[in-house]
């Protein structure tokens, strides 16, 4: 994810999560020799509730990856186990590593999973919080904005300076902008 523009990462992560992990069902998985025994990725792992939401398989690399860790690895604590993120996991002799990868509540996997869930939760999204502002706050903001714009127009129209020599509250020469703003405030 770090290769993408930081302004686009959230959209890209959301698109990946909406599409879900790449799980090729019906693919003939390659067998790898482990000593005298040949082993391969088992398609049934995709159907296990524990692995289904995150387990991905790359046909080109013959390796398994973690969707959550891939998407949010740069945002969570550094993980010692990069095999599910960059290199891919392909030690089919040791599938218990899937459970080890998930780890405990504070694991890098669980931090990444939580970040992905938060990203998909619209109620926590920043855009949602702007929409949720009350109408009263919007009205008050508009009044303040219009008062400031009126002050600026007045000063610009007459060619007056905005600042004074001393803008402190006790000063008699705070500047024209402060003076016109306080006059507007008295009218409202």
Short mmCIF file of C-alpha atoms in Angstrom, two decimals:
data_model
loop_
_atom_site.label_atom_id
_atom_site.label_comp_id
_atom_site.label_asym_id
_atom_site.label_seq_id
_atom_site.Cartn_x
_atom_site.Cartn_y
_atom_site.Cartn_z
CA UNK A 1 0.00 0.00 0.00
CA UNK A 2 2.91 2.35 0.60
CA UNK A 3 3.49 2.64 -3.16
CA UNK A 4 0.12 4.40 -3.61
CA UNK A 5 -0.39 8.13 -3.15
CA UNK A 6 -1.37 8.81 0.50
CA UNK A 7 -4.45 10.73 -0.68
CA UNK A 8 -5.71 7.65 -2.55
CA UNK A 9 -4.92 4.90 -0.02
CA UNK A 10 -8.24 5.04 1.81
CA UNK A 11 -10.21 4.63 -1.44
CA UNK A 12 -7.96 1.79 -2.55
CA UNK A 13 -8.22 -0.01 0.78
CA UNK A 14 -11.99 0.35 0.73
CA UNK A 15 -12.16 -1.05 -2.82
CA UNK A 16 -10.01 -4.05 -1.84
CA UNK A 17 -12.16 -4.72 1.22
CA UNK A 18 -15.40 -4.46 -0.75
CA UNK A 19 -14.06 -6.95 -3.28
CA UNK A 20 -12.83 -9.30 -0.54
CA UNK A 21 -9.82 -11.62 -0.48
CA UNK A 22 -8.75 -13.39 -3.66
CA UNK A 23 -9.75 -17.02 -3.12
CA UNK A 24 -9.53 -19.06 -6.32
CA UNK A 25 -11.94 -21.97 -5.89
CA UNK A 26 -11.53 -24.79 -8.38
CA UNK A 27 -7.85 -24.00 -9.02
CA UNK A 28 -5.43 -26.92 -9.15
CA UNK A 29 -2.94 -25.89 -6.47
CA UNK A 30 0.71 -26.77 -7.06
CA UNK A 31 2.30 -29.44 -4.92
CA UNK A 32 5.56 -28.68 -3.14
CA UNK A 33 7.96 -31.31 -1.86
CA UNK A 34 8.58 -31.32 1.90
CA UNK A 35 11.07 -34.12 2.39
CA UNK A 36 9.51 -37.27 0.91
CA UNK A 37 5.98 -35.85 1.06
CA UNK A 38 4.35 -33.47 -1.40
CA UNK A 39 2.00 -30.88 0.05
CA UNK A 40 -0.18 -28.10 -1.36
CA UNK A 41 -2.56 -25.35 -0.37
CA UNK A 42 -5.96 -26.76 0.59
CA UNK A 43 -8.94 -24.93 -0.87
CA UNK A 44 -11.01 -25.91 2.19
CA UNK A 45 -9.09 -23.36 4.26
CA UNK A 46 -11.07 -20.64 2.46
CA UNK A 47 -14.29 -22.04 3.92
CA UNK A 48 -13.16 -21.99 7.56
CA UNK A 49 -14.82 -19.07 9.38
CA UNK A 50 -11.51 -18.18 11.05
CA UNK A 51 -9.68 -17.70 7.72
CA UNK A 52 -12.45 -16.82 5.27
CA UNK A 53 -12.45 -13.02 5.69
CA UNK A 54 -8.68 -12.53 5.29
CA UNK A 55 -6.95 -15.51 3.67
CA UNK A 56 -5.85 -14.84 0.09
CA UNK A 57 -4.01 -17.06 -2.35
CA UNK A 58 -1.75 -15.88 -5.15
CA UNK A 59 -1.69 -18.32 -8.06
CA UNK A 60 1.42 -16.66 -9.53
CA UNK A 61 3.42 -16.92 -6.30
CA UNK A 62 1.83 -20.13 -4.99
CA UNK A 63 1.56 -18.45 -1.60
CA UNK A 64 -1.05 -17.35 0.94
CA UNK A 65 -1.41 -13.76 2.13
CA UNK A 66 -3.39 -11.85 4.75
CA UNK A 67 -5.66 -9.22 3.19
CA UNK A 68 -5.94 -7.17 6.39
CA UNK A 69 -2.20 -7.07 7.06
CA UNK A 70 -1.43 -6.25 3.42
CA UNK A 71 -3.81 -3.28 3.44
CA UNK A 72 -2.93 -1.84 6.86
CA UNK A 73 0.60 -3.05 7.58
CA UNK A 74 2.08 0.43 7.29
CA UNK A 75 -0.48 1.73 9.83
CA UNK A 76 -0.05 -0.87 12.58
CA UNK A 77 2.81 -1.88 14.84
CA UNK A 78 5.65 -3.56 13.01
CA UNK A 79 5.03 -7.25 12.67
CA UNK A 80 7.82 -9.79 13.02
CA UNK A 81 6.01 -12.12 10.62
CA UNK A 82 6.10 -10.55 7.15
CA UNK A 83 5.40 -13.86 5.41
CA UNK A 84 1.67 -13.12 5.16
CA UNK A 85 2.32 -9.59 3.88
CA UNK A 86 5.24 -9.38 1.48
CA UNK A 87 6.78 -12.79 0.82
CA UNK A 88 3.68 -14.93 1.10
CA UNK A 89 3.25 -18.03 3.22
CA UNK A 90 3.81 -21.36 1.48
CA UNK A 91 4.89 -23.77 4.19
CA UNK A 92 1.94 -26.14 3.63
CA UNK A 93 3.54 -28.60 6.05
CA UNK A 94 2.79 -26.15 8.89
CA UNK A 95 -0.79 -24.78 8.45
CA UNK A 96 -0.96 -24.02 12.20
CA UNK A 97 0.89 -20.83 11.26
CA UNK A 98 -2.47 -19.42 10.14
CA UNK A 99 -3.64 -19.48 13.77
CA UNK A 100 -0.27 -18.20 14.99
CA UNK A 101 -0.56 -15.32 12.51
CA UNK A 102 -3.93 -14.32 14.00
CA UNK A 103 -2.39 -14.25 17.48
CA UNK A 104 -3.90 -12.55 20.51
CA UNK A 105 -5.97 -9.39 20.93
CA UNK A 106 -2.98 -7.04 20.52
CA UNK A 107 -1.42 -8.82 17.55
CA UNK A 108 -0.53 -6.98 14.35
CA UNK A 109 -3.23 -9.02 12.56
CA UNK A 110 -5.93 -7.91 15.01
CA UNK A 111 -4.81 -4.29 14.80
CA UNK A 112 -4.98 -4.45 10.99
CA UNK A 113 -8.37 -6.21 11.10
CA UNK A 114 -9.75 -3.52 13.41
CA UNK A 115 -8.46 -0.78 11.11
CA UNK A 116 -10.16 -2.44 8.14
CA UNK A 117 -13.44 -2.80 10.02
CA UNK A 118 -13.28 0.84 11.10
CA UNK A 119 -12.61 1.90 7.52
CA UNK A 120 -15.72 0.08 6.32
CA UNK A 121 -17.87 1.43 9.20
CA UNK A 122 -19.47 4.57 7.73
CA UNK A 123 -20.50 5.86 11.17
CA UNK A 124 -16.84 6.34 12.08
CA UNK A 125 -15.84 7.91 8.78
CA UNK A 126 -14.81 11.58 8.84
CA UNK A 127 -17.25 12.54 6.07
CA UNK A 128 -20.10 11.13 8.14
CA UNK A 129 -19.15 13.29 11.10
CA UNK A 130 -19.40 16.44 8.95
CA UNK A 131 -22.87 15.46 7.74
CA UNK A 132 -23.94 14.75 11.29
CA UNK A 133 -23.32 18.33 12.48
CA UNK A 134 -26.44 19.92 13.84
CA UNK A 135 -28.30 22.54 11.85
CA UNK A 136 -27.75 25.07 14.63
CA UNK A 137 -23.96 24.76 14.35
CA UNK A 138 -24.22 25.27 10.57
CA UNK A 139 -26.39 28.38 11.03
CA UNK A 140 -23.98 29.87 13.60
CA UNK A 141 -21.02 29.17 11.33
CA UNK A 142 -22.77 30.83 8.39
CA UNK A 143 -23.53 33.96 10.48
CA UNK A 144 -19.88 34.27 11.56
CA UNK A 145 -18.63 33.69 8.03
CA UNK A 146 -20.99 36.26 6.50
CA UNK A 147 -20.05 38.84 9.16
CA UNK A 148 -16.36 38.37 8.36
CA UNK A 149 -17.00 38.63 4.62
CA UNK A 150 -19.01 41.84 5.16
CA UNK A 151 -16.16 43.33 7.19
CA UNK A 152 -13.60 42.45 4.52
CA UNK A 153 -15.80 43.92 1.75
CA UNK A 154 -16.31 47.13 3.73
CA UNK A 155 -12.56 47.59 4.32
CA UNK A 156 -11.61 46.70 0.75
CA UNK A 157 -14.27 48.99 -0.74
CA UNK A 158 -12.92 51.96 1.23
CA UNK A 159 -9.24 51.02 0.86
CA UNK A 160 -8.69 50.82 4.60
CA UNK A 161 -5.99 48.82 6.35
CA UNK A 162 -7.00 45.62 8.16
CA UNK A 163 -4.49 45.83 11.03
CA UNK A 164 -3.71 48.42 13.64
CA UNK A 165 -0.49 48.97 15.54
CA UNK A 166 -1.66 47.01 18.59
CA UNK A 167 -4.43 44.38 18.37
CA UNK A 168 -4.62 43.53 22.06
CA UNK A 169 -8.03 43.78 23.75
CA UNK A 170 -7.12 46.87 25.80
CA UNK A 171 -5.73 48.79 22.83
CA UNK A 172 -7.61 51.78 21.44
CA UNK A 173 -6.12 51.10 17.98
CA UNK A 174 -6.89 47.43 17.29
CA UNK A 175 -7.23 47.93 13.59
CA UNK A 176 -10.13 48.37 11.25
CA UNK A 177 -10.97 44.68 10.87
CA UNK A 178 -11.31 44.17 14.61
CA UNK A 179 -13.33 47.39 14.96
CA UNK A 180 -15.76 46.54 12.12
CA UNK A 181 -16.09 42.98 13.35
CA UNK A 182 -17.03 44.14 16.84
CA UNK A 183 -19.55 46.60 15.34
CA UNK A 184 -21.12 43.74 13.33
CA UNK A 185 -21.23 41.60 16.47
CA UNK A 186 -23.16 44.33 18.28
CA UNK A 187 -25.76 44.47 15.49
CA UNK A 188 -26.34 40.69 15.52
#
